[in-house]
Tab-separated table of C-alpha atoms in Angstrom:
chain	number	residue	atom	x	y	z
A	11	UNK	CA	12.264	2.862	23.167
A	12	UNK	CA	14.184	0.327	20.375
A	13	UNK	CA	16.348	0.556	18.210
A	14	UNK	CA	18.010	-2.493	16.768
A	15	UNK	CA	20.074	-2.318	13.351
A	16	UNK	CA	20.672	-6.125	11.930
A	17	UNK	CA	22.970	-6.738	9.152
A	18	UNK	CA	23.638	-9.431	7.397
A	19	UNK	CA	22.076	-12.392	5.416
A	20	UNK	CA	17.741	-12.039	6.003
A	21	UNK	CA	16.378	-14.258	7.689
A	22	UNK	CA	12.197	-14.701	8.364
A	23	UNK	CA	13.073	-14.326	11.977
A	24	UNK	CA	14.207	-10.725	12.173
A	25	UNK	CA	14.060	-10.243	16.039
A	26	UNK	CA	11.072	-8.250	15.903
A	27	UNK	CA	7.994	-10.397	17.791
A	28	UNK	CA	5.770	-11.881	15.406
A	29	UNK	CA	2.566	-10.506	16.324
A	30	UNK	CA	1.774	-7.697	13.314
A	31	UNK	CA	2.194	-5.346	16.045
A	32	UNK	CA	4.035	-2.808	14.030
A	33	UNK	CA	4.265	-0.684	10.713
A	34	UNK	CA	7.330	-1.670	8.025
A	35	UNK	CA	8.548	0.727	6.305
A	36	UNK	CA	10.400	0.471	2.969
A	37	UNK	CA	12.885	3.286	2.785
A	38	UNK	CA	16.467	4.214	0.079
A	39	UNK	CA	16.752	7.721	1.290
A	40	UNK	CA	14.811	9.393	-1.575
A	41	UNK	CA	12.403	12.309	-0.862
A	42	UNK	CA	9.516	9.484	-2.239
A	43	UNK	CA	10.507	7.683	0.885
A	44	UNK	CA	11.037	10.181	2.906
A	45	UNK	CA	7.273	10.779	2.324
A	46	UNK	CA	6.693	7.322	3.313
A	47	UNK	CA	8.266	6.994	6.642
A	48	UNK	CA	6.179	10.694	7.725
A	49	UNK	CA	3.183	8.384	6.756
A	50	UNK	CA	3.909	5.126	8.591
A	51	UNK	CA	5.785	6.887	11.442
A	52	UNK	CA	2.146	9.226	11.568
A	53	UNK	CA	0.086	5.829	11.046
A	54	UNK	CA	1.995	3.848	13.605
A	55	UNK	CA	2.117	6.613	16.403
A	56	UNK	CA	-1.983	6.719	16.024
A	57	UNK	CA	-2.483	3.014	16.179
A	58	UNK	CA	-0.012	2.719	18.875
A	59	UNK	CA	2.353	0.464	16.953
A	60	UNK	CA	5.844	0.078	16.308
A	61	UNK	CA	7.501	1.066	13.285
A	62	UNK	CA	10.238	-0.629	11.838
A	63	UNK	CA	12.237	0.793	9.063
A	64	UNK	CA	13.941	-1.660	6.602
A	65	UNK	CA	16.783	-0.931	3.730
A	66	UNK	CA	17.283	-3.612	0.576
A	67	UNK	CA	21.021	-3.277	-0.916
A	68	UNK	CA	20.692	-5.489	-3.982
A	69	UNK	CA	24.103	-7.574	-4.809
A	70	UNK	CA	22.944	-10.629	-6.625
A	71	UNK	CA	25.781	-11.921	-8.590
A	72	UNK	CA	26.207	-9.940	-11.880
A	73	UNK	CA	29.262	-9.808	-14.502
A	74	UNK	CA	30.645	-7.133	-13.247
A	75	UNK	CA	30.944	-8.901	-9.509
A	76	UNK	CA	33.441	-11.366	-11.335
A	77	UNK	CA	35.819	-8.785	-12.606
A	78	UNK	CA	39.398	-8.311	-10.833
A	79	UNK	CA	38.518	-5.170	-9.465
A	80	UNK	CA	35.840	-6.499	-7.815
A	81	UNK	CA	36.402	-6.622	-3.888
A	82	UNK	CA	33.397	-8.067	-1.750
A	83	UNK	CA	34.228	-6.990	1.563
A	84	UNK	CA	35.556	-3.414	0.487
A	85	UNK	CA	32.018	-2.870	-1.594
A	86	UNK	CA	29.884	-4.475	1.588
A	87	UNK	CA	31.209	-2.400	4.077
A	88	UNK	CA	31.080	0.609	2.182
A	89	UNK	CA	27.426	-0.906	1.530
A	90	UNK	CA	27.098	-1.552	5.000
A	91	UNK	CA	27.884	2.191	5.942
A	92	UNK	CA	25.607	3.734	2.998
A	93	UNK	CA	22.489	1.441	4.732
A	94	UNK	CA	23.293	3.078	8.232
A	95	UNK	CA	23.139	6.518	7.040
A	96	UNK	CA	19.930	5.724	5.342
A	97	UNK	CA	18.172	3.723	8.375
A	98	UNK	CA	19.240	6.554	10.702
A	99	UNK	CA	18.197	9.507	7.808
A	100	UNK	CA	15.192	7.678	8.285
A	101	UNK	CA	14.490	7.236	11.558
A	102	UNK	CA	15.006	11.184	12.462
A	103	UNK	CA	12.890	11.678	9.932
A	104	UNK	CA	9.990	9.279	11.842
A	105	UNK	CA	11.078	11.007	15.210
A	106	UNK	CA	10.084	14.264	14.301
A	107	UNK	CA	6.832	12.975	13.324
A	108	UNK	CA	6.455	11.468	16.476
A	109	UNK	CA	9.378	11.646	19.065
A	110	UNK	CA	8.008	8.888	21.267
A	111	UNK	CA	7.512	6.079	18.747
A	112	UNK	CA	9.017	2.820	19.060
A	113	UNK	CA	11.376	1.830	16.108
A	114	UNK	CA	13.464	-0.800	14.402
A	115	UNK	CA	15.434	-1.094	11.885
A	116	UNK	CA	16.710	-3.738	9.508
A	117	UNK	CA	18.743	-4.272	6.346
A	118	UNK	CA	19.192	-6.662	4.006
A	119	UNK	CA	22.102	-7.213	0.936
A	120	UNK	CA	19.825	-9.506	-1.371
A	121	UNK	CA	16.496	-10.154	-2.284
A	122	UNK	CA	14.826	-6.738	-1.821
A	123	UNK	CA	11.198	-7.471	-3.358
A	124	UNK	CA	11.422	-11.155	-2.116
A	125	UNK	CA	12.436	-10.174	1.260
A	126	UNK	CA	9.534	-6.891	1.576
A	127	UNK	CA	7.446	-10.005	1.188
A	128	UNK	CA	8.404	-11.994	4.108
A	129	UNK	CA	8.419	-9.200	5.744
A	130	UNK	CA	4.516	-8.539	5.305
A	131	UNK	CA	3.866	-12.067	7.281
A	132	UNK	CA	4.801	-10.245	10.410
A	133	UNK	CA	3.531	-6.619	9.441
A	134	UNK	CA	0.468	-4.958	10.166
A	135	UNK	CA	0.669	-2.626	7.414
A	136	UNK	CA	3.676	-2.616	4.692
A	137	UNK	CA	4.443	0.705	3.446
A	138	UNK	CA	6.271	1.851	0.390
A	139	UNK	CA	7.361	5.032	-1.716
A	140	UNK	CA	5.406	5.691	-4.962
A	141	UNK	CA	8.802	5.977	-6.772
A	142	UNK	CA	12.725	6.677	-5.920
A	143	UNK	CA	16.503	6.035	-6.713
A	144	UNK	CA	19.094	4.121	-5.837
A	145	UNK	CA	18.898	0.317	-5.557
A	146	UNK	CA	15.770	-0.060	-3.063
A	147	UNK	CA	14.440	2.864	-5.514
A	148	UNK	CA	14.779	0.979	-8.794
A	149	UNK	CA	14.339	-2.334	-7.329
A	150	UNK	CA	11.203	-1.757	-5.371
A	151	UNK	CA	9.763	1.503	-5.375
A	152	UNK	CA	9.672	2.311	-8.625
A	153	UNK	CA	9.340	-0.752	-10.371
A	154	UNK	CA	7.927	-3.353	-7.891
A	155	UNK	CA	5.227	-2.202	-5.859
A	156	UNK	CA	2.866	-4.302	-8.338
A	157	UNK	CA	4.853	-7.429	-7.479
A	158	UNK	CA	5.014	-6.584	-3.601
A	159	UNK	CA	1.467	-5.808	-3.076
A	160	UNK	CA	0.081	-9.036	-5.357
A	161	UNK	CA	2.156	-11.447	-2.744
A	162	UNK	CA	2.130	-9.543	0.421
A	163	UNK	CA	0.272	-11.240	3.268
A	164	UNK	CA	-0.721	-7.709	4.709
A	165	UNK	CA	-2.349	-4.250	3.355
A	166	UNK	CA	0.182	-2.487	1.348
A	167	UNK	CA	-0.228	1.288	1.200
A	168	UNK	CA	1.840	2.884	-1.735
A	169	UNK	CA	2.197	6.667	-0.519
A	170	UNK	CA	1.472	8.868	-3.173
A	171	UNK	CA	0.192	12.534	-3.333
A	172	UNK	CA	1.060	15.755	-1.035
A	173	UNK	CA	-0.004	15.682	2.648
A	174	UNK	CA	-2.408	18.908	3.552
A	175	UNK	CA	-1.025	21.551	5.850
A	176	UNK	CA	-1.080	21.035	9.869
A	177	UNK	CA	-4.062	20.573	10.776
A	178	UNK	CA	-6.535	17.824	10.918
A	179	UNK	CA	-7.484	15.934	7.532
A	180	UNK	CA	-11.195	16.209	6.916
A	181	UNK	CA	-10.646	14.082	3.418
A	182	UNK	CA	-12.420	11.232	3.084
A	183	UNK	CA	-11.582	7.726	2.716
A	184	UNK	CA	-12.716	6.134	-1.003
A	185	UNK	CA	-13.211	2.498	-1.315
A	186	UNK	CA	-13.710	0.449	-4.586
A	187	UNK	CA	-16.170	-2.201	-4.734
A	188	UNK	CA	-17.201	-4.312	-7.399
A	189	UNK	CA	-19.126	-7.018	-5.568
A	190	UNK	CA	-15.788	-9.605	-5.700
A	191	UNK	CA	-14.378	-11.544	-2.838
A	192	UNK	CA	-10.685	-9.228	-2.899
A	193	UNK	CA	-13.079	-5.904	-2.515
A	194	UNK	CA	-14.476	-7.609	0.737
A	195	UNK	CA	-11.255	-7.409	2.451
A	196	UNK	CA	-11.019	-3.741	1.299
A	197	UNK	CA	-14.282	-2.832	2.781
A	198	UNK	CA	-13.422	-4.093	5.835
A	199	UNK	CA	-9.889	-2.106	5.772
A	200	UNK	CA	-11.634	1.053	4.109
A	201	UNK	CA	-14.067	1.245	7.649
A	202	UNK	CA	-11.624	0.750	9.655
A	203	UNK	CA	-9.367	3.415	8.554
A	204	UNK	CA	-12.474	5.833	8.152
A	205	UNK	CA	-12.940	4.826	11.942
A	206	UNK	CA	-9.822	5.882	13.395
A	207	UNK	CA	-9.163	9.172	11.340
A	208	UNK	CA	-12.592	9.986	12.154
A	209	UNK	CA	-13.235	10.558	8.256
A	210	UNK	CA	-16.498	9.949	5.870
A	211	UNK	CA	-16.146	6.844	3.523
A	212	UNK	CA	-17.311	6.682	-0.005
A	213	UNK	CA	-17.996	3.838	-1.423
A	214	UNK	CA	-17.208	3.778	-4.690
A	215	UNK	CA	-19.115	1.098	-7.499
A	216	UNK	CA	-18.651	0.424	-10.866
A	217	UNK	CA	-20.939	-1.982	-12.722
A	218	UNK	CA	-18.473	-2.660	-15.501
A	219	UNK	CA	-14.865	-2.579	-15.767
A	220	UNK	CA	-14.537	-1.107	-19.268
A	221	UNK	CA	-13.203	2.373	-19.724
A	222	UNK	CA	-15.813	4.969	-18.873
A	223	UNK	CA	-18.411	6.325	-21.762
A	224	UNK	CA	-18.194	3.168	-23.511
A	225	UNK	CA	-22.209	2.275	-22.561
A	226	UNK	CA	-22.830	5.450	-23.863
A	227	UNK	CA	-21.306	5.199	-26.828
A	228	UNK	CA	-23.195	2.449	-28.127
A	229	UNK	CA	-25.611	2.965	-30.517
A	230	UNK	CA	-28.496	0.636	-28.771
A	231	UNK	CA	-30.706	2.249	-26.530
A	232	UNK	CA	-28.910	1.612	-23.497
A	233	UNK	CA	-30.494	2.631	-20.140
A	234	UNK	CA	-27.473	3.096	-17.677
A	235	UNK	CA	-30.511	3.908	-15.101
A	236	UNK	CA	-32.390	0.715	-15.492
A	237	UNK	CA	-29.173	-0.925	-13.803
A	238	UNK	CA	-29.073	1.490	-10.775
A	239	UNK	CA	-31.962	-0.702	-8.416
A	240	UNK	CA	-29.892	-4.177	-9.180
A	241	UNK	CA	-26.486	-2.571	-8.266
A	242	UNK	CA	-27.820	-0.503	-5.407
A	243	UNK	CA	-29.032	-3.801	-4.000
A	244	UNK	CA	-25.495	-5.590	-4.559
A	245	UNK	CA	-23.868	-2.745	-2.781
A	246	UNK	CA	-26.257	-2.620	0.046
A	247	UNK	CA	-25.306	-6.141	0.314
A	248	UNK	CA	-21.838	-6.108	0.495
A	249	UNK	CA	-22.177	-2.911	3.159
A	250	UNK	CA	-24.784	-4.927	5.259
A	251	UNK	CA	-23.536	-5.042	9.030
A	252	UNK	CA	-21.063	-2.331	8.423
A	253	UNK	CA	-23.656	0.377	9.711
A	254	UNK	CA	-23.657	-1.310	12.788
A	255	UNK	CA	-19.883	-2.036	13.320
A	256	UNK	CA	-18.683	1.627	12.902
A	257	UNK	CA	-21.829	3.846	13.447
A	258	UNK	CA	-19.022	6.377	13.540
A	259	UNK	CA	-18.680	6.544	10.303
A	260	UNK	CA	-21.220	8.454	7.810
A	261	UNK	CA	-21.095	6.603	4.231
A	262	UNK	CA	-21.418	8.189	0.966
A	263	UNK	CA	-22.811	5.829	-1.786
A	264	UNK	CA	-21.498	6.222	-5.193
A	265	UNK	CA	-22.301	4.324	-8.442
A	266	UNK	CA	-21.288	4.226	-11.683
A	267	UNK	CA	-21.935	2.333	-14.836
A	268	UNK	CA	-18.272	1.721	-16.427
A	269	UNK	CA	-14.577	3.046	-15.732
A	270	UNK	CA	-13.596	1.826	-12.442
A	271	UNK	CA	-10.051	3.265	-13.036
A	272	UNK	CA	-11.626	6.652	-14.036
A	273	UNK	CA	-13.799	7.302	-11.212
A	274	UNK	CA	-11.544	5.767	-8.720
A	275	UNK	CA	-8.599	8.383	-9.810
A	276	UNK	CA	-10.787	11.299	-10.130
A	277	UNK	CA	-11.919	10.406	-6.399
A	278	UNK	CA	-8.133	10.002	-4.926
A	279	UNK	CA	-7.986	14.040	-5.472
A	280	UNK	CA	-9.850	14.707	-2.680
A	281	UNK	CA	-9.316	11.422	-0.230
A	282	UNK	CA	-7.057	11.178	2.416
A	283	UNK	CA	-6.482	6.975	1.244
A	284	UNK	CA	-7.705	4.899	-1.348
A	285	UNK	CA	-8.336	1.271	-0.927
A	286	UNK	CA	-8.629	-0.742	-3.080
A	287	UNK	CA	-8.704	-5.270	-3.579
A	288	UNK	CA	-5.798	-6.779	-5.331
A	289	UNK	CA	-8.156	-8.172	-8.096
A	290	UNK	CA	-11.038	-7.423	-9.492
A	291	UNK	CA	-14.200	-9.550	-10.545
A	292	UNK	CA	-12.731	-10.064	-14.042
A	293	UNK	CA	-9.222	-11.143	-12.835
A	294	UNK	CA	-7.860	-14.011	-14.597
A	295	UNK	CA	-6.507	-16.570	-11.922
A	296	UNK	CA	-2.656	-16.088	-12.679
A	297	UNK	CA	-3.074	-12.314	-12.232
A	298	UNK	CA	-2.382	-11.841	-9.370
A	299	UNK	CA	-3.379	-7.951	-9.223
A	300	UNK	CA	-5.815	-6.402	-11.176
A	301	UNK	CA	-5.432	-3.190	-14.020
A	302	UNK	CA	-7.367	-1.446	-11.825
A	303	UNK	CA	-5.007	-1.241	-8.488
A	304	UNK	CA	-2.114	-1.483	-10.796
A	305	UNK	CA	-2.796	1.085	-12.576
A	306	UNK	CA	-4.161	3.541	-9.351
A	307	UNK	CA	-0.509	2.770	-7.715
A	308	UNK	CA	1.289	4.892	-10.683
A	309	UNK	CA	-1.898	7.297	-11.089
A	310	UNK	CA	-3.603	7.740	-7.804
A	311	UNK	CA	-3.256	11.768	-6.112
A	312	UNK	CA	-3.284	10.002	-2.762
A	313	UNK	CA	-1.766	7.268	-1.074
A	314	UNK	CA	-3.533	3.981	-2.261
A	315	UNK	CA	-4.239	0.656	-0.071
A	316	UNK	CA	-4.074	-2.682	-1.926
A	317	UNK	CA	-5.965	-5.229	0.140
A	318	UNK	CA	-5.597	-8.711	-1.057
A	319	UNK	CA	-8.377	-11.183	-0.067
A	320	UNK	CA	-7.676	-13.639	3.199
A	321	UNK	CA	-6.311	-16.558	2.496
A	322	UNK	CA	-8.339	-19.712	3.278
């Protein structure tokens, strides 16, 4: 077993072998994060990874840093000391989820969001808190998740919701599709996580992406059924091949006319994970993640999976 603690300015090279062999962790000591590190320590431990736990302390020059007062090395060092206490909170924490799991740690004094980023080039899986306090808290938890999971070059799960009691999780996995190139990357992540937790996927579709009861609501004679042959063909489709790749896994088909965001967060109550593309079918090209995952990372009751699509 590992455990290496760098301080200091960040680097792309943090030591750690660049082969997405491992689970990174976002963590600021927060009970959201706490949360986070049971989940990636649990997620790591199953896929026989290594988890490495990383700390952001943000000191970007600021007024105040110009003031008399102000002593750099006296405020790093107590910095310094506040990020060991949190990396080692943390990694007890990931122990007693699983006592044998190889770990890492790593801190950085700038560039939080930025450097969570770089971090995803070499990361299998980038994990974050849904919220929390403190500078890592306000800087990335709580207010950049959005940011991290439009530029991150791997899956980033945000981990929201309560974990059931011991015992094994017979939740399923949900999916959203919507027949665009970013869902195909989720579909392939949604199987394979319904694979190794041994849980039933449903596929979730949505033919439109306005807010649910809208079709309804029109006063033509709209036929929401008359769409159901055409979309059950785009869906079987986009699942073609998958049947064969993971007969393990026993699919549940599910498809609505409109509210994607709707469905998809009355669905998170009972999964285990969402996943879900960064954009959607009706993304504009500067958008770099669509309402729809943005908005199931602040409302989803389970931990949600942004997949963004590979790059080519």
């Amino acid at each position: 077993m590992t455990s290496a603690t760098s301080l200091g300015p960040v680097t792309t090279h943090s030591g750690v072998p660049h082969d997405h062999n491992r689970v990174t962790v976002g963590v600021d000591g927060s009970p959201p994060s706490e949360h986070a590190v049971r989940w990636a320590a649990a997620t790591a431990a199953g896929r026989r990874l290594a988890l490495h736990i990383v700390h952001a302390t943000d000191f970007a020059p600021s007024e105040w840093t110009s003031m008399p007062f102000f002593r750099p090395a006296e405020i790093f060092e107590w910095a310094e000391e506040g990020a060991r206490v949190v990396l080692s909170g943390a990694e007890v924490i990931a122990r007693a989820v699983a006592p044998d799991l190889e770990i890492t740690t790593e801190v950085a004094m700038t560039g939080s969001t930025k450097w969570l980023v770089e971090l995803s080039r070499e990361a299998r899986l980038l994990v974050l808190g849904a919220s929390g306090t403190g500078r890592l808290g306000e800087a990335v938890l709580a207010s950049t998740p959005v940011t991290v999971a439009a530029h991150a070059r791997c899956p980033v799960v945000v981990v929201r919701g309560e974990q059931p009691a011991d015992g094994p999780d017979v939740r399923p996995v949900v999916v959203g599709v919507d027949g665009s190139p970013s869902s195909v990357g989720a579909i392939d992540c949604a199987f394979e996580e319904a694979s190794w937790r041994g849980a039933d996927l449903v596929v979730v579709h949505v033919w439109s992406d306005v807010k649910a009861g809208t079709f309804e609501a029109l006063p033509l004679g709209f036929d929401p059924s008359a769409f159901a042959e055409s979309e059950d063909a785009l869906l079987s489709e986009q699942l073609a091949g998958y049947r064969e790749r993971y007969p393990d896994v026993t699919i549940h088909r599910k498809v609505y006319v409109d509210g994607p965001r709707s469905h998809l967060r009355t669905w998170s109550e009972k999964a285990q994970l969402l996943v879900v593309g960064s954009r959607g079918r009706g993304g504009f090209t500067g958008l770099l993640l669509g309402s729809t995952s943005n908005a199931l990372l602040r409302e989803a009751h389970c931990p949600v999976m942004v997949v963004r699509p590979p790059r080519i």
